[in-house]
């Protein structure tokens, strides 16, 4: 997206040979973990950061809960990006517009205490502490592909739970057709919100149709790589919708509203002809300024750009295509 930057440009200095080497080693460990997962106990280890990475910190109760997450079959054949790439090559405009801004500027962002306000067309409304939001929830690891609309992608081992579980607890009314999500607005802690160059009307907003929001693949994440989320990846609570362009996966959520009409969404507000509400990954529908037929899988290969074909619905078509049957995906991009 990013009107000021050409897509697909990642400085070689941003992904070092060390990352690539560490990732290879990490992948071998992952393979061993997978083999263990197929053994009698069925238990295997969560994907961990490659050796020596700094780990983020959250409240003790959340650290413990995340560490106790169970593993799942999702994405076990994928090769996760090194933690050092997933936590330093980010889009989080609240902290600046370049990829390295979030990891450089989000460190002091306050994520504890954290409240989420639930409202709109539902029976149970109010402001809930994160601990209440997560009460009774069993966390699991899911390795998902993340495809940015800018035509790069990464594989990330998230820890979270199905949004559908949360939605059920707030008892949406039959008038609830969409779910709206809103990110924190704290200009004192978010330098990007003070920037005069920003095109986003704060706070950042996203939305899903109710059937998308309650689809089992739709994840509320509180962790990655076996630990809580780093601030730059949307701590303490963010959405992950793996079949849609990354901008739908809104970070640091403070409000969830059930609505009767389609909610306004940030990138759609900025450039409606470029970023639709649905934003399903689709290699056949190009962005007006670039092709969506392929993507750069990060980190890059030592030689070459590691360009791969983009898959319909980011490879999740079997699970989600039926949500859109009868819809013209060129019109509803
Ligand atoms: N609040 C907020 N959420 C956001 C963004 C943002 O700028 N602000 N960027 C989005 C985009 S464009 C992408 S690709 C993903 C990136 O997630 P990651 O940094 O965890 O990989 O976050 C999404 N969520
Ligand atoms: Mo993105």
CSV table of C-alpha atoms and ligand atoms in Angstrom, one decimal:
chain,number,residue,atom,x,y,z
A,1,UNK,CA,0.0,0.0,0.0
A,2,UNK,CA,2.0,2.9,1.2
A,3,UNK,CA,1.7,5.6,-1.4
A,4,UNK,CA,5.2,6.8,-0.8
A,5,UNK,CA,7.1,3.6,-1.2
A,6,UNK,CA,7.5,1.2,-4.1
A,7,UNK,CA,6.5,-2.3,-3.2
A,8,UNK,CA,8.8,-5.3,-3.0
A,9,UNK,CA,11.8,-3.3,-1.9
A,10,UNK,CA,13.6,-4.7,1.1
A,11,UNK,CA,17.1,-3.6,1.7
A,12,UNK,CA,19.5,-6.5,1.8
A,13,UNK,CA,20.9,-5.1,5.0
A,14,UNK,CA,17.5,-5.7,6.6
A,15,UNK,CA,17.7,-9.5,6.2
A,16,UNK,CA,21.3,-10.7,6.9
A,17,UNK,CA,22.9,-13.9,6.0
A,18,UNK,CA,23.0,-14.6,9.7
A,19,UNK,CA,19.2,-14.6,9.7
A,20,UNK,CA,19.2,-17.0,6.8
A,21,UNK,CA,21.7,-19.3,8.5
A,22,UNK,CA,19.8,-19.2,11.8
A,23,UNK,CA,16.5,-19.9,10.0
A,24,UNK,CA,17.9,-23.0,8.4
A,25,UNK,CA,19.0,-24.3,11.7
A,26,UNK,CA,15.7,-23.3,13.2
A,27,UNK,CA,13.9,-25.2,10.5
A,28,UNK,CA,15.8,-28.3,11.3
A,29,UNK,CA,14.7,-28.0,14.9
A,30,UNK,CA,11.2,-27.5,13.7
A,31,UNK,CA,11.5,-30.7,11.7
A,32,UNK,CA,12.6,-32.6,14.8
A,33,UNK,CA,9.7,-31.0,16.7
A,34,UNK,CA,7.3,-32.1,14.1
A,35,UNK,CA,8.6,-35.7,14.2
A,36,UNK,CA,8.1,-35.6,18.0
A,37,UNK,CA,4.5,-34.4,17.4
A,38,UNK,CA,3.8,-37.5,15.4
A,39,UNK,CA,4.9,-39.7,18.2
A,40,UNK,CA,2.7,-41.4,20.7
A,41,UNK,CA,2.4,-38.5,23.1
A,42,UNK,CA,1.3,-36.1,20.5
A,43,UNK,CA,3.1,-33.3,22.3
A,44,UNK,CA,5.7,-31.2,20.6
A,45,UNK,CA,7.4,-27.9,21.3
A,46,UNK,CA,6.2,-24.5,20.3
A,47,UNK,CA,8.3,-22.8,17.6
A,48,UNK,CA,10.9,-20.8,19.4
A,49,UNK,CA,13.0,-17.8,18.3
A,50,UNK,CA,16.3,-18.7,16.8
A,51,UNK,CA,19.2,-18.7,19.3
A,52,UNK,CA,19.8,-15.6,21.4
A,53,UNK,CA,16.9,-13.4,20.4
A,54,UNK,CA,15.6,-10.9,22.8
A,55,UNK,CA,12.1,-12.0,24.0
A,56,UNK,CA,9.3,-9.6,24.8
A,57,UNK,CA,7.7,-9.5,28.2
A,58,UNK,CA,4.1,-9.3,29.3
A,59,UNK,CA,2.3,-9.8,32.5
A,60,UNK,CA,3.2,-13.1,34.3
A,61,UNK,CA,-0.2,-14.6,33.9
A,62,UNK,CA,-0.1,-14.1,30.2
A,63,UNK,CA,3.5,-15.3,29.8
A,64,UNK,CA,2.5,-18.5,31.6
A,65,UNK,CA,-0.7,-18.9,29.5
A,66,UNK,CA,1.1,-18.4,26.2
A,67,UNK,CA,4.0,-20.8,27.2
A,68,UNK,CA,1.3,-23.5,27.9
A,69,UNK,CA,-0.3,-23.2,24.5
A,70,UNK,CA,-0.9,-26.5,22.7
A,71,UNK,CA,0.4,-27.1,19.2
A,72,UNK,CA,-1.8,-27.9,16.2
A,73,UNK,CA,-1.5,-29.3,12.7
A,74,UNK,CA,-1.8,-25.8,11.1
A,75,UNK,CA,1.1,-25.1,9.0
A,76,UNK,CA,3.5,-27.7,10.3
A,77,UNK,CA,4.9,-28.2,6.8
A,78,UNK,CA,5.7,-24.5,6.5
A,79,UNK,CA,9.1,-22.9,7.3
A,80,UNK,CA,8.6,-20.1,9.8
A,81,UNK,CA,10.5,-16.9,9.2
A,82,UNK,CA,13.2,-16.2,11.7
A,83,UNK,CA,11.9,-14.3,14.7
A,84,UNK,CA,14.5,-11.6,14.0
A,85,UNK,CA,12.7,-11.0,10.6
A,86,UNK,CA,9.1,-11.2,11.9
A,87,UNK,CA,9.9,-8.8,14.7
A,88,UNK,CA,11.8,-6.2,12.7
A,89,UNK,CA,10.2,-6.0,9.3
A,90,UNK,CA,6.7,-4.7,10.3
A,91,UNK,CA,3.9,-2.5,9.2
A,92,UNK,CA,2.4,-0.6,12.2
A,93,UNK,CA,1.9,2.9,11.0
A,94,UNK,CA,1.1,4.1,14.6
A,95,UNK,CA,4.9,3.8,15.1
A,96,UNK,CA,6.1,5.1,11.7
A,97,UNK,CA,5.9,4.3,8.1
A,98,UNK,CA,9.1,2.4,7.4
A,99,UNK,CA,9.5,-1.3,8.2
A,100,UNK,CA,12.0,-0.8,10.9
A,101,UNK,CA,10.1,2.0,12.7
A,102,UNK,CA,7.8,-0.3,14.8
A,103,UNK,CA,10.6,-2.3,16.3
A,104,UNK,CA,12.5,0.9,17.0
A,105,UNK,CA,9.7,2.9,18.5
A,106,UNK,CA,7.1,0.5,20.0
A,107,UNK,CA,9.3,-0.7,22.9
A,108,UNK,CA,7.8,1.6,25.6
A,109,UNK,CA,4.2,1.2,24.5
A,110,UNK,CA,2.1,0.3,27.5
A,111,UNK,CA,0.3,-3.0,27.1
A,112,UNK,CA,-0.4,-3.8,30.7
A,113,UNK,CA,-3.0,-3.0,32.0
A,114,UNK,CA,-5.1,-3.5,28.8
A,115,UNK,CA,-8.8,-3.2,28.3
A,116,UNK,CA,-11.1,-4.1,25.5
A,117,UNK,CA,-14.5,-2.4,25.1
A,118,UNK,CA,-17.2,-4.5,23.5
A,119,UNK,CA,-20.3,-2.8,22.1
A,120,UNK,CA,-22.9,-2.5,19.4
A,121,UNK,CA,-25.4,-5.2,18.4
A,122,UNK,CA,-24.8,-7.7,21.2
A,123,UNK,CA,-26.3,-8.7,24.6
A,124,UNK,CA,-23.1,-8.6,26.6
A,125,UNK,CA,-21.4,-5.2,26.5
A,126,UNK,CA,-18.8,-3.4,28.5
A,127,UNK,CA,-15.1,-2.9,29.1
A,128,UNK,CA,-13.2,-6.0,30.0
A,129,UNK,CA,-9.6,-6.4,31.3
A,130,UNK,CA,-7.5,-8.6,28.9
A,131,UNK,CA,-7.4,-11.2,31.7
A,132,UNK,CA,-11.2,-11.5,31.5
A,133,UNK,CA,-11.1,-11.6,27.7
A,134,UNK,CA,-8.8,-14.6,27.9
A,135,UNK,CA,-10.5,-16.3,30.8
A,136,UNK,CA,-11.4,-19.9,30.0
A,137,UNK,CA,-9.7,-19.7,26.6
A,138,UNK,CA,-7.3,-22.4,25.6
A,139,UNK,CA,-4.4,-21.0,23.5
A,140,UNK,CA,-3.0,-22.8,20.6
A,141,UNK,CA,-0.1,-22.4,18.1
A,142,UNK,CA,-1.0,-22.0,14.5
A,143,UNK,CA,1.6,-21.5,11.8
A,144,UNK,CA,0.0,-19.2,9.1
A,145,UNK,CA,1.2,-17.5,6.0
A,146,UNK,CA,0.9,-13.7,6.2
A,147,UNK,CA,0.6,-12.1,2.7
A,148,UNK,CA,0.9,-8.3,2.7
A,149,UNK,CA,-0.9,-6.3,0.0
A,150,UNK,CA,2.6,-5.0,-0.9
A,151,UNK,CA,3.5,-8.4,-2.3
A,152,UNK,CA,5.8,-9.8,0.3
A,153,UNK,CA,4.9,-12.6,2.7
A,154,UNK,CA,6.2,-14.4,5.8
A,155,UNK,CA,5.3,-17.6,7.7
A,156,UNK,CA,4.6,-16.8,11.4
A,157,UNK,CA,3.9,-19.2,14.3
A,158,UNK,CA,1.1,-17.3,16.1
A,159,UNK,CA,-0.4,-18.2,19.5
A,160,UNK,CA,-4.0,-17.4,20.0
A,161,UNK,CA,-7.6,-18.7,19.8
A,162,UNK,CA,-10.5,-18.6,17.4
A,163,UNK,CA,-12.2,-15.3,17.4
A,164,UNK,CA,-15.5,-17.2,17.2
A,165,UNK,CA,-15.0,-18.4,20.8
A,166,UNK,CA,-14.9,-14.8,21.9
A,167,UNK,CA,-17.7,-13.6,19.8
A,168,UNK,CA,-20.0,-16.3,21.2
A,169,UNK,CA,-19.5,-15.0,24.8
A,170,UNK,CA,-20.8,-11.5,23.9
A,171,UNK,CA,-24.0,-13.0,22.4
A,172,UNK,CA,-24.4,-11.0,19.2
A,173,UNK,CA,-27.9,-10.2,18.1
A,174,UNK,CA,-29.3,-11.3,14.8
A,175,UNK,CA,-28.9,-7.7,13.6
A,176,UNK,CA,-25.1,-8.1,14.0
A,177,UNK,CA,-23.9,-8.5,10.4
A,178,UNK,CA,-20.3,-7.3,10.8
A,179,UNK,CA,-17.6,-7.0,13.4
A,180,UNK,CA,-15.5,-3.8,13.7
A,181,UNK,CA,-12.1,-3.7,15.4
A,182,UNK,CA,-10.3,-0.5,16.6
A,183,UNK,CA,-6.6,-0.1,17.6
A,184,UNK,CA,-5.4,2.0,20.5
A,185,UNK,CA,-5.1,5.8,19.9
A,186,UNK,CA,-2.4,7.1,22.1
A,187,UNK,CA,-0.4,9.8,20.3
A,188,UNK,CA,1.9,10.3,23.3
A,189,UNK,CA,3.1,6.7,22.9
A,190,UNK,CA,2.6,6.3,19.2
A,191,UNK,CA,4.8,8.7,17.2
A,192,UNK,CA,3.2,7.8,13.9
A,193,UNK,CA,-0.1,9.2,15.2
A,194,UNK,CA,1.7,12.6,15.8
A,195,UNK,CA,3.3,12.6,12.3
A,196,UNK,CA,2.0,15.2,9.8
A,197,UNK,CA,2.9,12.7,7.0
A,198,UNK,CA,0.4,10.2,8.1
A,199,UNK,CA,-2.6,9.6,5.8
A,200,UNK,CA,-4.4,7.3,8.2
A,201,UNK,CA,-7.4,8.8,10.1
A,202,UNK,CA,-6.7,7.5,13.6
A,203,UNK,CA,-7.5,5.2,15.2
A,204,UNK,CA,-6.8,2.4,12.8
A,205,UNK,CA,-10.0,0.4,12.1
A,206,UNK,CA,-10.8,-2.9,10.5
A,207,UNK,CA,-13.8,-5.1,10.0
A,208,UNK,CA,-15.0,-8.5,9.0
A,209,UNK,CA,-18.4,-9.8,7.9
A,210,UNK,CA,-19.8,-12.0,10.7
A,211,UNK,CA,-19.3,-15.3,8.8
A,212,UNK,CA,-15.6,-14.3,8.2
A,213,UNK,CA,-15.2,-13.3,11.9
A,214,UNK,CA,-16.6,-16.6,13.1
A,215,UNK,CA,-14.7,-18.7,10.6
A,216,UNK,CA,-12.5,-21.2,12.5
A,217,UNK,CA,-9.3,-19.9,10.8
A,218,UNK,CA,-9.8,-16.4,12.1
A,219,UNK,CA,-7.4,-16.0,15.0
A,220,UNK,CA,-7.1,-13.6,17.9
A,221,UNK,CA,-3.4,-13.7,18.7
A,222,UNK,CA,-1.6,-12.9,21.9
A,223,UNK,CA,1.7,-14.5,21.1
A,224,UNK,CA,4.2,-15.7,18.6
A,225,UNK,CA,7.3,-17.9,18.6
A,226,UNK,CA,6.3,-19.4,22.0
A,227,UNK,CA,6.1,-16.0,23.8
A,228,UNK,CA,3.8,-13.0,24.1
A,229,UNK,CA,3.6,-10.7,21.1
A,230,UNK,CA,6.3,-8.0,20.8
A,231,UNK,CA,4.8,-4.6,20.8
A,232,UNK,CA,5.7,-4.1,17.1
A,233,UNK,CA,3.6,-7.1,16.2
A,234,UNK,CA,0.5,-5.8,17.9
A,235,UNK,CA,0.7,-6.6,21.6
A,236,UNK,CA,-1.2,-7.6,23.6
A,237,UNK,CA,-4.1,-8.6,21.3
A,238,UNK,CA,-4.3,-8.6,17.5
A,239,UNK,CA,-6.3,-10.2,14.8
A,240,UNK,CA,-4.9,-12.6,12.2
A,241,UNK,CA,-6.9,-13.4,9.1
A,242,UNK,CA,-4.6,-15.6,7.0
A,243,UNK,CA,-6.6,-15.6,3.7
A,244,UNK,CA,-6.7,-11.8,3.5
A,245,UNK,CA,-4.1,-9.1,2.9
A,246,UNK,CA,-2.1,-8.3,6.0
A,247,UNK,CA,-3.8,-4.9,6.6
A,248,UNK,CA,-6.9,-6.7,7.7
A,249,UNK,CA,-5.0,-8.2,10.6
A,250,UNK,CA,-5.4,-5.2,12.9
A,251,UNK,CA,-3.0,-4.8,15.9
A,252,UNK,CA,-3.3,-3.8,19.5
A,253,UNK,CA,-7.1,-4.0,19.6
A,254,UNK,CA,-9.0,-1.9,22.2
A,255,UNK,CA,-12.5,-2.1,20.9
A,256,UNK,CA,-14.8,-4.6,19.2
A,257,UNK,CA,-18.2,-3.6,17.9
A,258,UNK,CA,-21.0,-5.6,16.4
A,259,UNK,CA,-22.6,-3.6,13.6
A,260,UNK,CA,-25.5,-3.9,11.2
A,261,UNK,CA,-23.8,-2.1,8.4
A,262,UNK,CA,-20.3,-2.5,6.9
A,263,UNK,CA,-17.8,-0.7,9.1
A,264,UNK,CA,-15.4,1.9,7.8
A,265,UNK,CA,-11.9,0.5,7.5
A,266,UNK,CA,-8.6,2.5,7.5
A,267,UNK,CA,-7.0,1.6,4.1
A,268,UNK,CA,-10.3,1.7,2.3
A,269,UNK,CA,-10.9,5.2,3.7
A,270,UNK,CA,-7.5,6.3,2.3
A,271,UNK,CA,-7.7,4.8,-1.1
A,272,UNK,CA,-11.0,2.9,-1.8
A,273,UNK,CA,-10.1,2.0,-5.4
A,274,UNK,CA,-6.9,0.3,-4.2
A,275,UNK,CA,-7.9,-1.4,-0.9
A,276,UNK,CA,-11.3,-3.0,-0.6
A,277,UNK,CA,-13.2,-4.1,2.5
A,278,UNK,CA,-12.8,-7.8,1.6
A,279,UNK,CA,-9.1,-7.7,0.7
A,280,UNK,CA,-9.0,-11.4,0.1
A,281,UNK,CA,-5.6,-12.5,-1.3
A,282,UNK,CA,-6.2,-13.0,-5.0
A,283,UNK,CA,-3.5,-13.5,-7.6
A,284,UNK,CA,-6.0,-12.7,-10.4
A,285,UNK,CA,-6.9,-9.3,-9.2
A,286,UNK,CA,-4.0,-6.9,-9.4
A,287,UNK,CA,-3.5,-3.8,-7.3
A,288,UNK,CA,-4.0,-0.8,-9.6
A,289,UNK,CA,-0.2,-0.1,-9.3
A,290,UNK,CA,1.3,-3.6,-9.1
A,291,UNK,CA,0.7,-7.3,-9.8
A,292,UNK,CA,-0.6,-9.6,-7.1
A,293,UNK,CA,0.3,-12.7,-9.1
A,294,UNK,CA,3.4,-13.4,-7.1
A,295,UNK,CA,5.1,-12.4,-3.8
A,296,UNK,CA,8.5,-12.3,-2.2
A,297,UNK,CA,8.7,-14.8,0.6
A,298,UNK,CA,10.8,-13.3,3.4
A,299,UNK,CA,13.5,-13.6,4.4
A,300,UNK,CA,15.0,-13.6,0.9
A,301,UNK,CA,17.1,-16.4,-0.4
A,302,UNK,CA,20.9,-15.9,-0.5
A,303,UNK,CA,20.7,-15.7,-4.3
A,304,UNK,CA,17.7,-14.5,-6.0
A,305,UNK,CA,14.6,-12.8,-4.6
A,306,UNK,CA,12.7,-15.9,-3.4
A,307,UNK,CA,9.7,-15.0,-5.5
A,308,UNK,CA,6.8,-17.5,-5.3
A,309,UNK,CA,3.4,-17.6,-6.9
A,310,UNK,CA,0.6,-16.1,-4.8
A,311,UNK,CA,-2.2,-18.6,-4.1
A,312,UNK,CA,-5.9,-17.9,-4.2
A,313,UNK,CA,-7.0,-17.0,-0.7
A,314,UNK,CA,-3.4,-17.3,0.3
A,315,UNK,CA,-3.6,-21.0,0.0
A,316,UNK,CA,-6.7,-21.3,2.3
A,317,UNK,CA,-9.2,-21.7,-0.5
A,318,UNK,CA,-10.4,-25.1,0.6
A,319,UNK,CA,-11.4,-23.7,3.9
A,320,UNK,CA,-12.8,-20.3,3.0
A,321,UNK,CA,-13.8,-20.2,-0.7
A,322,UNK,CA,-17.4,-21.1,0.1
A,323,UNK,CA,-17.8,-17.8,2.1
A,324,UNK,CA,-17.7,-16.0,-1.2
A,325,UNK,CA,-19.6,-18.2,-3.5
A,326,UNK,CA,-21.7,-16.2,-6.0
A,327,UNK,CA,-19.7,-13.0,-5.3
A,328,UNK,CA,-17.7,-11.3,-8.1
A,329,UNK,CA,-14.3,-11.1,-6.5
A,330,UNK,CA,-13.2,-8.4,-9.0
A,331,UNK,CA,-16.0,-6.2,-7.8
A,332,UNK,CA,-15.6,-7.1,-4.1
A,333,UNK,CA,-11.8,-6.9,-4.0
B,1,LIG,N1,-3.2,-0.9,14.0
B,1,LIG,C1,-2.5,-1.4,12.9
B,1,LIG,N2,-2.6,-2.7,12.5
B,1,LIG,C2,-2.0,-3.1,11.4
B,1,LIG,C3,-1.2,-2.3,10.6
B,1,LIG,C4,-1.1,-0.9,11.0
B,1,LIG,O1,-0.4,-0.1,10.4
B,1,LIG,N3,-1.7,-0.5,12.2
B,1,LIG,N4,-0.5,-2.8,9.5
B,1,LIG,C5,-1.1,-4.0,8.9
B,1,LIG,C6,-0.3,-4.5,7.8
B,1,LIG,S1,-0.3,-3.6,6.4
B,1,LIG,C7,0.3,-5.7,7.9
B,1,LIG,S2,1.1,-6.4,6.6
B,1,LIG,C8,0.4,-6.5,9.2
B,1,LIG,C9,1.8,-6.8,9.5
B,1,LIG,O2,1.9,-7.6,10.7
B,1,LIG,P1,3.3,-8.0,11.3
B,1,LIG,O3,4.1,-6.7,11.5
B,1,LIG,O4,3.0,-8.6,12.6
B,1,LIG,O5,3.9,-8.9,10.4
B,1,LIG,O6,-0.2,-5.7,10.3
B,1,LIG,C10,-1.4,-5.0,9.9
B,1,LIG,N5,-2.1,-4.5,11.1
B,2,LIG,MO1,0.3,-5.1,4.7
